[in-house]
Amino acid sequence: MIEMTLREIAEIVGGTLHDVPDPDVSITGAAEFDSRRITSGDLFLALPGEHTDGHDFAARAVTAGAVAVLAARPVGVPAIVVAPRPHASRAIALAHDTDGSGAAVLEALAKLARASVDRLAAAGSLTVVGVTGSSGKTSTKDLLAAVLAPLGEVVAPPGSFNNELGHPWTALRADANTRFLVLELSARGPGHIKALTEIAPPNVGVVLNIGTAHLGEFGSQEVIAQTKGELVEALPASGLAVLNLDDHLVAKMAGRTQARVVTVGTNSNADVRATDVTMDEQARARFTLHHNGESVPVQLAVHGEHQVGNALSAAAVALNQGADLATVARALEGANAASARRMDVRTRPDGVTVINDSYNANPDSVRAALKALVTMARAAGADGQGREVGRRRSWAVLGEMGELGDESVIEHDRIGRLVVRLDVDRLIVVGTGRPSHGMHQGAVMEGSWGAESILVPDLETAIEILDAELESGDVVLVKASKSVGLWTVAEHLLATAETQQEAAQ
């Protein structure tokens, strides 16, 4: 965060100072909502949570080094107080915000982030890169951070911190040394991405794809496309829009922006394209990267064929910021999965490979993960530890995909049928709701499957089956929407292996 006095911040957010002995004292650290992470010079954000209210931790935060608190009521320590917003719009809504205090603090935080970004932009030192799409935002954000790093300091959110809290929180991480601010933009409905672009106006906008994530909230893919396109509509004429030419709904967005358009994809007309795509035994893509008549081979370290499009989008941004093709290729090859529980592939000492992609799920990302699972299982030759093996047994441990609305049971049925068509050996479906039943029944009805598909009520039952039946060389995919908490299964499998290894020693 750039240095600001409490007086300046109060003026920016429309707040009043309470218990502040010196209005000209400055915030020299970061804006932070977790009192346990406060360090000297920070601004503490008092937000309501599921079990506790940040206002109750204001004194602790100041004791830990916070200069002041951004709050919705006086808290007995130096604070900038903004009035509660009990009827705040959904665009700035926060769970567990019963009295509008959270909305007030979030709105103030957004104003503060905008002021910070505007000052940095006016100094000519900052390029804001926004990424949106139905799937792949976090992976692409991580790849962007890798390919832009050779050009200057990069600030990007941890994980998928891409909402009305994470967006301004990340923007305030940028300071005078920051060259690139990379931001994910997610939405629960029309207007949400537009609201995020007003917090940190982007110079570069990347749209990856239009799928069926959040279909229940949007109603149709066309509405999803309209909403995702709010990013390119926000770009200035001097900006850059990077669009996936392989997705017709994304390609159509070229007519919605005044910015210069660069296309990416495997399409022969794409400005930045991939040819000769192949997959290795760990489902890592090899391809030839083309741009402006030049080409270079690339071997990705991240897993899944879907990462090719993500890598092309990241490459297009870096190339248009002045990077050369060889440097971009090296950065892509050195980029590993930086965000937890997203295509995190690890092989245990006993040869079992665990694909932990459990952070979240939608139909498109599940299809991509299943294809990666099958690629790894079918790649005879090695098990990830260099040991020669034949075809490996594949397991898909799947849970519900949320926010699909009326299409939920149908989409889950399709995934169950796809598991059979891809010839996955075993399917464990976790959950008791209609969508889980739909996935299981889809698998059973698709072919000759019987015991190959198992419907279990909870995580513990899934773990019991895996512990009893996994064999050396098996490959296990674990994936579901975040609310299912399916990472418990993946982390158990890996922790069990560590315990066994320690016992053997």
Short mmCIF file of C-alpha atoms in Angstrom, two decimals:
data_model
loop_
_atom_site.label_atom_id
_atom_site.label_comp_id
_atom_site.label_asym_id
_atom_site.label_seq_id
_atom_site.Cartn_x
_atom_site.Cartn_y
_atom_site.Cartn_z
CA MET A 1 0.00 0.00 0.00
CA ILE A 2 1.27 3.48 -0.77
CA GLU A 3 1.80 5.64 2.27
CA MET A 4 -1.25 7.70 3.32
CA THR A 5 -2.14 9.66 6.43
CA LEU A 6 -5.26 8.86 8.43
CA ARG A 7 -6.61 12.28 7.47
CA GLU A 8 -6.18 11.43 3.76
CA ILE A 9 -7.82 8.04 4.14
CA ALA A 10 -10.81 9.52 6.00
CA GLU A 11 -11.31 12.03 3.19
CA ILE A 12 -11.07 9.33 0.51
CA VAL A 13 -13.55 6.93 2.13
CA GLY A 14 -15.92 9.54 3.55
CA GLY A 15 -15.27 8.51 7.14
CA THR A 16 -14.66 10.29 10.41
CA LEU A 17 -11.70 9.95 12.75
CA HIS A 18 -12.30 8.58 16.25
CA ASP A 19 -9.75 8.32 19.07
CA VAL A 20 -7.03 9.54 16.72
CA PRO A 21 -4.50 11.76 18.54
CA ASP A 22 -2.62 12.65 15.34
CA PRO A 23 -4.55 12.70 12.03
CA ASP A 24 -1.30 13.10 10.11
CA VAL A 25 0.19 9.79 11.21
CA SER A 26 0.63 7.51 8.20
CA ILE A 27 -0.24 3.97 7.24
CA THR A 28 3.05 2.56 6.01
CA GLY A 29 2.12 -1.12 5.85
CA ALA A 30 -0.77 -3.07 4.37
CA ALA A 31 -4.54 -3.24 4.74
CA GLU A 32 -5.29 -6.46 6.62
CA PHE A 33 -8.54 -8.09 7.81
CA ASP A 34 -6.95 -10.85 9.93
CA SER A 35 -5.74 -9.48 13.28
CA ARG A 36 -3.30 -12.39 13.55
CA ARG A 37 -1.42 -11.10 10.50
CA ILE A 38 -1.10 -7.49 11.57
CA THR A 39 2.38 -6.02 11.50
CA SER A 40 3.71 -2.55 12.31
CA GLY A 41 2.23 0.22 10.19
CA ASP A 42 -0.85 -1.70 8.96
CA LEU A 43 -4.48 -0.65 8.64
CA PHE A 44 -6.84 -3.20 10.23
CA LEU A 45 -10.16 -3.87 8.48
CA ALA A 46 -12.99 -4.64 10.92
CA LEU A 47 -15.25 -7.06 9.03
CA PRO A 48 -17.98 -9.40 10.31
CA GLY A 49 -17.29 -13.12 10.11
CA GLU A 50 -19.28 -16.29 10.57
CA HIS A 51 -18.38 -16.64 14.24
CA THR A 52 -16.67 -13.38 15.21
CA ASP A 53 -16.79 -9.68 14.37
CA GLY A 54 -13.59 -7.91 13.41
CA HIS A 55 -14.62 -4.92 15.52
CA ASP A 56 -14.06 -7.09 18.59
CA PHE A 57 -10.39 -7.52 17.61
CA ALA A 58 -9.62 -3.87 16.98
CA ALA A 59 -7.68 -3.34 20.21
CA ARG A 60 -5.67 -6.51 19.62
CA ALA A 61 -4.79 -5.34 16.12
CA VAL A 62 -3.56 -1.96 17.38
CA THR A 63 -1.52 -3.66 20.07
CA ALA A 64 0.04 -5.81 17.33
CA GLY A 65 1.12 -2.72 15.42
CA ALA A 66 -1.84 -1.45 13.42
CA VAL A 67 -1.84 2.34 13.14
CA ALA A 68 -5.65 2.45 12.97
CA VAL A 69 -8.81 0.51 12.21
CA LEU A 70 -11.24 0.94 9.31
CA ALA A 71 -14.54 0.29 11.05
CA ALA A 72 -18.29 0.86 11.00
CA ARG A 73 -18.42 2.08 14.61
CA PRO A 74 -16.00 3.52 17.22
CA VAL A 75 -13.87 0.78 18.74
CA GLY A 76 -11.97 2.57 21.51
CA VAL A 77 -8.70 2.75 19.56
CA PRO A 78 -7.67 4.97 16.61
CA ALA A 79 -10.22 4.38 13.86
CA ILE A 80 -11.63 5.70 10.61
CA VAL A 81 -15.36 5.13 10.99
CA VAL A 82 -17.77 4.80 8.06
CA ALA A 83 -21.55 4.61 8.40
CA PRO A 84 -23.17 1.13 8.15
CA ARG A 85 -24.88 0.22 4.87
CA PRO A 86 -27.83 -2.03 5.85
CA HIS A 87 -29.33 -1.93 2.33
CA ALA A 88 -26.10 -2.30 0.37
CA SER A 89 -26.23 -3.68 -3.14
CA ARG A 90 -25.46 -7.34 -3.75
CA ALA A 91 -22.28 -6.28 -5.56
CA ILE A 92 -20.75 -5.34 -2.21
CA ALA A 93 -22.54 -7.93 -0.10
CA LEU A 94 -20.66 -9.92 2.51
CA ALA A 95 -21.81 -13.08 4.23
CA HIS A 96 -22.75 -12.71 7.91
CA ASP A 97 -23.21 -8.94 7.49
CA THR A 98 -26.43 -8.51 9.45
CA ASP A 99 -26.26 -4.77 10.10
CA GLY A 100 -24.48 -3.43 7.01
CA SER A 101 -21.19 -2.83 8.81
CA GLY A 102 -19.34 -5.18 6.47
CA ALA A 103 -20.79 -3.48 3.39
CA ALA A 104 -19.69 -0.09 4.73
CA VAL A 105 -16.12 -1.25 5.33
CA LEU A 106 -15.98 -3.00 1.93
CA GLU A 107 -17.22 0.11 0.15
CA ALA A 108 -14.63 2.21 1.97
CA LEU A 109 -11.94 -0.34 1.12
CA ALA A 110 -12.91 -0.15 -2.55
CA LYS A 111 -12.61 3.65 -2.52
CA LEU A 112 -9.22 3.43 -0.85
CA ALA A 113 -7.97 0.88 -3.39
CA ARG A 114 -9.19 3.04 -6.27
CA ALA A 115 -7.36 6.08 -4.89
CA SER A 116 -4.17 4.05 -4.51
CA VAL A 117 -4.33 2.59 -8.01
CA ASP A 118 -5.12 6.00 -9.51
CA ARG A 119 -2.06 7.54 -7.87
CA LEU A 120 0.20 4.74 -9.08
CA ALA A 121 -1.26 4.92 -12.58
CA ALA A 122 -0.77 8.69 -12.67
CA ALA A 123 2.88 8.14 -11.81
CA GLY A 124 3.12 5.87 -14.84
CA SER A 125 4.47 2.95 -12.87
CA LEU A 126 1.57 0.47 -12.86
CA THR A 127 -0.15 -1.79 -15.39
CA VAL A 128 -3.34 -3.49 -14.16
CA VAL A 129 -4.07 -6.88 -15.74
CA GLY A 130 -7.52 -8.37 -15.21
CA VAL A 131 -8.42 -12.02 -15.87
CA THR A 132 -11.89 -13.52 -16.08
CA GLY A 133 -13.59 -16.62 -17.45
CA SER A 134 -15.73 -19.50 -16.30
CA SER A 135 -12.70 -21.61 -15.42
CA GLY A 136 -8.92 -21.28 -15.34
CA LYS A 137 -8.68 -17.80 -13.80
CA THR A 138 -6.45 -18.82 -10.92
CA SER A 139 -4.13 -20.96 -13.02
CA THR A 140 -3.80 -18.18 -15.58
CA LYS A 141 -3.20 -15.61 -12.84
CA ASP A 142 -0.32 -17.76 -11.59
CA LEU A 143 1.10 -18.13 -15.11
CA LEU A 144 0.80 -14.38 -15.66
CA ALA A 145 2.76 -13.71 -12.50
CA ALA A 146 5.49 -16.03 -13.78
CA VAL A 147 5.79 -14.59 -17.31
CA LEU A 148 5.60 -10.95 -16.18
CA ALA A 149 8.14 -11.30 -13.37
CA PRO A 150 11.15 -10.87 -15.71
CA LEU A 151 9.71 -7.48 -16.70
CA GLY A 152 9.19 -6.10 -13.20
CA GLU A 153 7.66 -6.62 -9.77
CA VAL A 154 4.28 -8.37 -9.84
CA VAL A 155 1.49 -8.29 -7.26
CA ALA A 156 -1.17 -11.00 -7.59
CA PRO A 157 -3.76 -12.42 -5.18
CA PRO A 158 -3.10 -15.61 -3.23
CA GLY A 159 -5.30 -18.45 -4.43
CA SER A 160 -8.68 -17.33 -5.77
CA PHE A 161 -9.03 -14.15 -3.76
CA ASN A 162 -11.14 -12.53 -6.45
CA ASN A 163 -14.27 -11.04 -4.88
CA GLU A 164 -15.33 -7.69 -3.43
CA LEU A 165 -12.92 -8.20 -0.51
CA GLY A 166 -10.01 -9.89 -2.26
CA HIS A 167 -9.99 -7.48 -5.18
CA PRO A 168 -9.34 -4.23 -3.26
CA TRP A 169 -7.22 -6.07 -0.66
CA THR A 170 -4.90 -7.22 -3.46
CA ALA A 171 -4.93 -3.85 -5.21
CA LEU A 172 -3.71 -2.22 -2.00
CA ARG A 173 -0.68 -4.56 -2.04
CA ALA A 174 0.69 -2.55 -4.97
CA ASP A 175 3.15 0.24 -4.23
CA ALA A 176 5.60 2.44 -6.11
CA ASN A 177 7.81 -0.57 -6.88
CA THR A 178 4.99 -2.57 -8.48
CA ARG A 179 5.08 -2.85 -12.27
CA PHE A 180 2.14 -5.23 -12.74
CA LEU A 181 -1.00 -5.75 -10.66
CA VAL A 182 -2.65 -9.01 -11.75
CA LEU A 183 -6.25 -9.45 -10.62
CA GLU A 184 -8.88 -12.16 -11.01
CA LEU A 185 -12.43 -10.99 -11.57
CA SER A 186 -15.30 -13.27 -10.59
CA ALA A 187 -19.02 -12.61 -10.61
CA ARG A 188 -22.26 -13.94 -9.21
CA GLY A 189 -24.36 -11.92 -11.62
CA PRO A 190 -24.44 -9.11 -14.19
CA GLY A 191 -22.72 -5.91 -13.08
CA HIS A 192 -20.30 -7.55 -10.65
CA ILE A 193 -17.29 -7.52 -12.95
CA LYS A 194 -18.05 -3.94 -13.94
CA ALA A 195 -18.02 -3.03 -10.22
CA LEU A 196 -14.63 -4.70 -9.77
CA THR A 197 -13.16 -2.86 -12.77
CA GLU A 198 -14.18 0.40 -11.11
CA ILE A 199 -12.04 -0.49 -8.07
CA ALA A 200 -8.89 -1.06 -10.15
CA PRO A 201 -9.38 0.06 -13.77
CA PRO A 202 -7.59 -2.49 -15.98
CA ASN A 203 -5.15 -1.69 -18.77
CA VAL A 204 -5.17 -5.29 -19.96
CA GLY A 205 -8.16 -7.65 -19.94
CA VAL A 206 -7.97 -11.42 -20.50
CA VAL A 207 -11.12 -13.48 -21.13
CA LEU A 208 -10.48 -17.22 -21.08
CA ASN A 209 -13.75 -19.02 -21.77
CA ILE A 210 -17.50 -19.08 -21.28
CA GLY A 211 -18.74 -22.24 -19.63
CA THR A 212 -21.51 -23.26 -17.27
CA ALA A 213 -20.04 -22.23 -13.92
CA HIS A 214 -22.65 -20.34 -11.83
CA LEU A 215 -25.30 -21.16 -14.44
CA GLY A 216 -27.91 -21.22 -11.70
CA GLU A 217 -27.22 -17.60 -10.85
CA PHE A 218 -26.82 -16.30 -14.41
CA GLY A 219 -29.53 -18.32 -16.15
CA SER A 220 -27.76 -18.89 -19.48
CA GLN A 221 -24.36 -18.92 -21.14
CA GLU A 222 -25.32 -15.79 -23.03
CA VAL A 223 -25.80 -13.89 -19.76
CA ILE A 224 -22.49 -15.30 -18.51
CA ALA A 225 -20.80 -14.03 -21.69
CA GLN A 226 -22.45 -10.63 -21.32
CA THR A 227 -21.14 -10.39 -17.75
CA LYS A 228 -17.59 -11.61 -18.48
CA GLY A 229 -17.43 -9.10 -21.33
CA GLU A 230 -17.79 -6.27 -18.83
CA LEU A 231 -14.03 -6.62 -18.41
CA VAL A 232 -13.17 -5.75 -22.01
CA GLU A 233 -15.79 -2.98 -22.05
CA ALA A 234 -13.90 -1.31 -19.19
CA LEU A 235 -10.60 -1.16 -21.09
CA PRO A 236 -9.37 2.18 -22.44
CA ALA A 237 -8.57 2.73 -26.11
CA SER A 238 -4.89 2.45 -25.19
CA GLY A 239 -5.49 -0.92 -23.51
CA LEU A 240 -5.23 -4.53 -24.62
CA ALA A 241 -7.91 -7.23 -24.78
CA VAL A 242 -6.66 -10.84 -24.96
CA LEU A 243 -9.45 -13.09 -26.26
CA ASN A 244 -9.64 -16.86 -26.73
CA LEU A 245 -10.36 -17.44 -30.42
CA ASP A 246 -11.20 -21.09 -29.72
CA ASP A 247 -14.31 -20.00 -27.77
CA HIS A 248 -16.85 -18.35 -30.07
CA LEU A 249 -18.58 -16.49 -27.24
CA VAL A 250 -15.26 -14.98 -26.17
CA ALA A 251 -14.20 -14.22 -29.75
CA LYS A 252 -17.40 -12.19 -30.24
CA MET A 253 -16.28 -9.82 -27.46
CA ALA A 254 -13.88 -8.15 -29.90
CA GLY A 255 -16.77 -5.92 -30.92
CA ARG A 256 -17.39 -4.81 -27.33
CA THR A 257 -14.08 -3.11 -26.63
CA GLN A 258 -12.26 -0.02 -27.80
CA ALA A 259 -8.94 -1.59 -26.83
CA ARG A 260 -6.56 -3.33 -29.20
CA VAL A 261 -7.48 -7.03 -29.52
CA VAL A 262 -5.00 -9.91 -29.51
CA THR A 263 -6.38 -13.41 -30.03
CA VAL A 264 -5.01 -16.68 -28.68
CA GLY A 265 -5.74 -20.34 -29.28
CA THR A 266 -5.05 -23.35 -31.45
CA ASN A 267 -7.04 -21.71 -34.23
CA SER A 268 -4.75 -20.99 -37.19
CA ASN A 269 -5.93 -17.36 -37.22
CA ALA A 270 -4.93 -16.67 -33.61
CA ASP A 271 -2.26 -14.01 -33.06
CA VAL A 272 -0.60 -16.13 -30.36
CA ARG A 273 -1.18 -19.80 -31.04
CA ALA A 274 -0.14 -23.33 -30.18
CA THR A 275 0.50 -26.18 -32.60
CA ASP A 276 1.69 -29.77 -32.21
CA VAL A 277 0.13 -30.16 -28.76
CA THR A 278 1.02 -33.45 -27.05
CA MET A 279 0.76 -34.68 -23.48
CA ASP A 280 3.36 -36.51 -21.42
CA GLU A 281 2.72 -39.26 -18.85
CA GLN A 282 1.92 -36.64 -16.18
CA ALA A 283 -0.61 -34.83 -18.43
CA ARG A 284 1.77 -31.93 -18.97
CA ALA A 285 1.47 -30.28 -22.36
CA ARG A 286 4.19 -29.86 -24.95
CA PHE A 287 3.50 -27.51 -27.85
CA THR A 288 5.02 -25.03 -30.25
CA LEU A 289 4.32 -21.40 -29.38
CA HIS A 290 3.91 -19.04 -32.36
CA HIS A 291 3.90 -15.24 -32.47
CA ASN A 292 4.71 -12.75 -35.23
CA GLY A 293 6.30 -15.35 -37.50
CA GLU A 294 8.53 -16.76 -34.75
CA SER A 295 8.10 -20.03 -32.89
CA VAL A 296 9.60 -21.78 -29.89
CA PRO A 297 8.94 -25.15 -28.19
CA VAL A 298 7.33 -25.12 -24.74
CA GLN A 299 7.02 -27.87 -22.13
CA LEU A 300 4.61 -26.87 -19.35
CA ALA A 301 5.17 -27.96 -15.77
CA VAL A 302 1.49 -27.61 -14.87
CA HIS A 303 -0.95 -30.46 -15.50
CA GLY A 304 -3.84 -30.73 -17.93
CA GLU A 305 -4.37 -29.99 -21.61
CA HIS A 306 -6.57 -27.05 -20.64
CA GLN A 307 -3.43 -25.29 -19.41
CA VAL A 308 -2.39 -24.69 -23.03
CA GLY A 309 -5.03 -21.99 -23.45
CA ASN A 310 -4.14 -20.49 -20.09
CA ALA A 311 -0.47 -20.39 -21.07
CA LEU A 312 -1.24 -18.76 -24.42
CA SER A 313 -3.22 -16.02 -22.69
CA ALA A 314 -0.38 -15.34 -20.25
CA ALA A 315 2.13 -15.37 -23.09
CA ALA A 316 0.10 -12.88 -25.10
CA VAL A 317 0.09 -10.39 -22.22
CA ALA A 318 3.84 -10.68 -21.62
CA LEU A 319 4.69 -10.47 -25.33
CA ASN A 320 2.63 -7.31 -25.65
CA GLN A 321 4.37 -5.84 -22.60
CA GLY A 322 7.77 -6.20 -24.25
CA ALA A 323 8.93 -9.72 -23.41
CA ASP A 324 10.60 -11.78 -26.12
CA LEU A 325 9.38 -15.22 -27.14
CA ALA A 326 12.30 -17.15 -25.65
CA THR A 327 11.95 -15.46 -22.25
CA VAL A 328 8.21 -16.17 -22.21
CA ALA A 329 8.82 -19.83 -23.07
CA ARG A 330 11.35 -20.20 -20.24
CA ALA A 331 8.98 -18.57 -17.76
CA LEU A 332 6.10 -20.84 -18.78
CA GLU A 333 8.30 -23.91 -18.44
CA GLY A 334 9.38 -22.86 -14.97
CA ALA A 335 5.89 -22.03 -13.71
CA ASN A 336 4.42 -24.55 -11.28
CA ALA A 337 0.98 -24.53 -9.71
CA ALA A 338 1.28 -21.69 -7.20
CA SER A 339 -2.24 -21.86 -5.74
CA ALA A 340 -3.23 -24.66 -3.39
CA ARG A 341 -5.58 -27.51 -4.30
CA ARG A 342 -5.57 -26.83 -8.04
CA MET A 343 -4.22 -29.67 -10.16
CA ASP A 344 -1.66 -30.34 -7.45
CA VAL A 345 -0.15 -33.66 -8.54
CA ARG A 346 1.92 -35.67 -6.07
CA THR A 347 3.08 -39.29 -6.10
CA ARG A 348 3.35 -41.21 -2.84
CA PRO A 349 6.29 -43.49 -2.03
CA ASP A 350 4.05 -46.49 -2.81
CA GLY A 351 3.46 -45.19 -6.35
CA VAL A 352 -0.10 -43.89 -5.84
CA THR A 353 -0.52 -40.53 -7.60
CA VAL A 354 -2.96 -38.04 -6.02
CA ILE A 355 -4.39 -35.23 -8.14
CA ASN A 356 -5.69 -32.68 -5.65
CA ASP A 357 -7.97 -30.38 -7.66
CA SER A 358 -10.42 -30.00 -4.82
CA TYR A 359 -10.56 -26.24 -4.37
CA ASN A 360 -13.59 -25.80 -6.60
CA ALA A 361 -15.46 -27.38 -9.50
CA ASN A 362 -17.77 -26.67 -12.40
CA PRO A 363 -18.66 -28.89 -15.37
CA ASP A 364 -15.88 -27.52 -17.58
CA SER A 365 -13.13 -27.82 -14.97
CA VAL A 366 -14.27 -31.34 -14.01
CA ARG A 367 -14.15 -32.44 -17.65
CA ALA A 368 -10.63 -31.03 -17.96
CA ALA A 369 -9.48 -32.74 -14.77
CA LEU A 370 -10.97 -36.09 -15.81
CA LYS A 371 -9.12 -35.92 -19.12
CA ALA A 372 -5.88 -35.25 -17.26
CA LEU A 373 -6.59 -38.23 -14.97
CA VAL A 374 -7.09 -40.53 -17.94
CA THR A 375 -3.97 -39.24 -19.67
CA MET A 376 -1.88 -40.08 -16.61
CA ALA A 377 -3.46 -43.50 -16.19
CA ARG A 378 -3.05 -44.50 -19.82
CA ALA A 379 0.55 -43.34 -20.11
CA ALA A 380 2.34 -46.65 -19.79
CA GLY A 381 6.00 -46.26 -19.03
CA ALA A 382 6.32 -44.53 -15.66
CA ASP A 383 4.34 -43.97 -12.46
CA GLY A 384 5.68 -40.54 -11.59
CA GLN A 385 8.65 -41.96 -9.67
CA GLY A 386 10.40 -43.28 -12.76
CA ARG A 387 9.31 -46.89 -12.21
CA GLU A 388 8.16 -48.76 -15.29
CA VAL A 389 4.47 -49.64 -15.23
CA GLY A 390 1.71 -50.57 -17.61
CA ARG A 391 -1.73 -48.96 -17.75
CA ARG A 392 -2.53 -47.58 -14.31
CA ARG A 393 -5.85 -47.91 -12.50
CA SER A 394 -7.77 -44.61 -12.35
CA TRP A 395 -10.05 -43.33 -9.59
CA ALA A 396 -12.30 -40.27 -9.70
CA VAL A 397 -13.50 -39.06 -6.29
CA LEU A 398 -16.07 -36.40 -7.09
CA GLY A 399 -18.57 -34.29 -5.17
CA GLU A 400 -21.27 -31.83 -6.06
CA MET A 401 -20.71 -28.86 -8.36
CA GLY A 402 -22.54 -25.87 -6.91
CA GLU A 403 -24.52 -22.98 -8.37
CA LEU A 404 -25.85 -24.78 -11.46
CA GLY A 405 -29.52 -24.03 -10.80
CA ASP A 406 -32.14 -26.01 -12.70
CA GLU A 407 -29.42 -27.67 -14.79
CA SER A 408 -27.69 -29.15 -11.75
CA VAL A 409 -28.95 -32.74 -11.94
CA ILE A 410 -28.51 -32.80 -15.73
CA GLU A 411 -24.93 -31.52 -15.52
CA HIS A 412 -24.06 -34.04 -12.81
CA ASP A 413 -25.60 -36.83 -14.90
CA ARG A 414 -23.41 -35.76 -17.83
CA ILE A 415 -20.27 -35.90 -15.69
CA GLY A 416 -21.17 -39.40 -14.48
CA ARG A 417 -21.64 -40.56 -18.07
CA LEU A 418 -18.37 -38.90 -19.12
CA VAL A 419 -16.50 -40.82 -16.43
CA VAL A 420 -17.68 -44.05 -18.08
CA ARG A 421 -16.93 -42.87 -21.62
CA LEU A 422 -13.40 -41.93 -20.62
CA ASP A 423 -12.97 -45.43 -19.19
CA VAL A 424 -12.13 -44.32 -15.65
CA ASP A 425 -11.85 -47.49 -13.57
CA ARG A 426 -13.57 -46.41 -10.36
CA LEU A 427 -15.89 -43.54 -9.41
CA ILE A 428 -16.67 -42.52 -5.83
CA VAL A 429 -19.42 -39.90 -5.63
CA VAL A 430 -19.59 -38.12 -2.27
CA GLY A 431 -22.89 -36.59 -1.11
CA THR A 432 -26.53 -37.23 -0.32
CA GLY A 433 -28.23 -34.62 -2.50
CA ARG A 434 -29.97 -35.03 -5.84
CA PRO A 435 -26.94 -33.83 -7.84
CA SER A 436 -24.71 -36.54 -6.33
CA HIS A 437 -27.35 -39.16 -7.01
CA GLY A 438 -27.58 -37.81 -10.56
CA MET A 439 -23.84 -38.22 -11.12
CA HIS A 440 -23.87 -41.77 -9.77
CA GLN A 441 -26.93 -42.76 -11.79
CA GLY A 442 -25.46 -41.22 -14.93
CA ALA A 443 -22.43 -43.46 -14.57
CA VAL A 444 -24.53 -46.55 -13.86
CA MET A 445 -26.91 -45.92 -16.75
CA GLU A 446 -24.20 -45.12 -19.29
CA GLY A 447 -22.90 -48.65 -19.65
CA SER A 448 -22.02 -51.85 -17.90
CA TRP A 449 -20.96 -50.19 -14.69
CA GLY A 450 -22.16 -51.58 -11.42
CA ALA A 451 -19.83 -51.66 -8.45
CA GLU A 452 -17.39 -49.43 -10.38
CA SER A 453 -19.49 -46.42 -9.29
CA ILE A 454 -20.07 -46.00 -5.57
CA LEU A 455 -22.28 -43.36 -3.95
CA VAL A 456 -21.16 -42.58 -0.39
CA PRO A 457 -22.75 -40.20 2.12
CA ASP A 458 -19.64 -38.51 3.49
CA LEU A 459 -15.91 -37.91 3.29
CA GLU A 460 -15.13 -40.51 5.96
CA THR A 461 -16.71 -43.31 3.93
CA ALA A 462 -14.80 -42.28 0.82
CA ILE A 463 -11.56 -42.34 2.80
CA GLU A 464 -12.33 -45.82 4.20
CA ILE A 465 -12.83 -47.21 0.69
CA LEU A 466 -9.66 -45.63 -0.66
CA ASP A 467 -7.57 -46.79 2.30
CA ALA A 468 -8.82 -50.34 1.80
CA GLU A 469 -8.62 -50.61 -1.98
CA LEU A 470 -5.90 -48.33 -3.36
CA GLU A 471 -2.98 -50.20 -4.89
CA SER A 472 0.51 -49.18 -5.92
CA GLY A 473 0.46 -47.25 -9.19
CA ASP A 474 -3.17 -46.08 -8.94
CA VAL A 475 -4.03 -42.51 -9.94
CA VAL A 476 -6.68 -40.68 -7.88
CA LEU A 477 -8.44 -37.44 -8.86
CA VAL A 478 -10.20 -35.54 -6.05
CA LYS A 479 -12.51 -32.74 -7.16
CA ALA A 480 -15.70 -30.95 -6.06
CA SER A 481 -17.02 -27.50 -5.29
CA LYS A 482 -15.35 -25.76 -2.38
CA SER A 483 -18.35 -26.21 -0.06
CA VAL A 484 -17.90 -30.01 -0.12
CA GLY A 485 -14.45 -29.78 1.47
CA LEU A 486 -13.19 -32.73 -0.54
CA TRP A 487 -9.57 -31.70 -0.03
CA THR A 488 -9.85 -33.60 3.25
CA VAL A 489 -9.71 -36.78 1.18
CA ALA A 490 -6.65 -35.74 -0.84
CA GLU A 491 -4.79 -34.49 2.21
CA HIS A 492 -5.59 -37.69 4.09
CA LEU A 493 -4.16 -39.79 1.26
CA LEU A 494 -0.94 -37.81 1.23
CA ALA A 495 -0.65 -37.67 5.04
CA THR A 496 -1.18 -41.43 5.25
CA ALA A 497 1.70 -41.97 2.85
CA GLU A 498 3.98 -39.73 4.92
CA THR A 499 3.09 -41.63 8.09
CA GLN A 500 3.79 -44.96 6.40
CA GLN A 501 7.14 -43.71 5.13
CA GLU A 502 8.16 -42.48 8.59
CA ALA A 503 7.16 -45.82 10.10
CA ALA A 504 9.22 -47.70 7.52
CA GLN A 505 12.27 -45.63 8.46
#
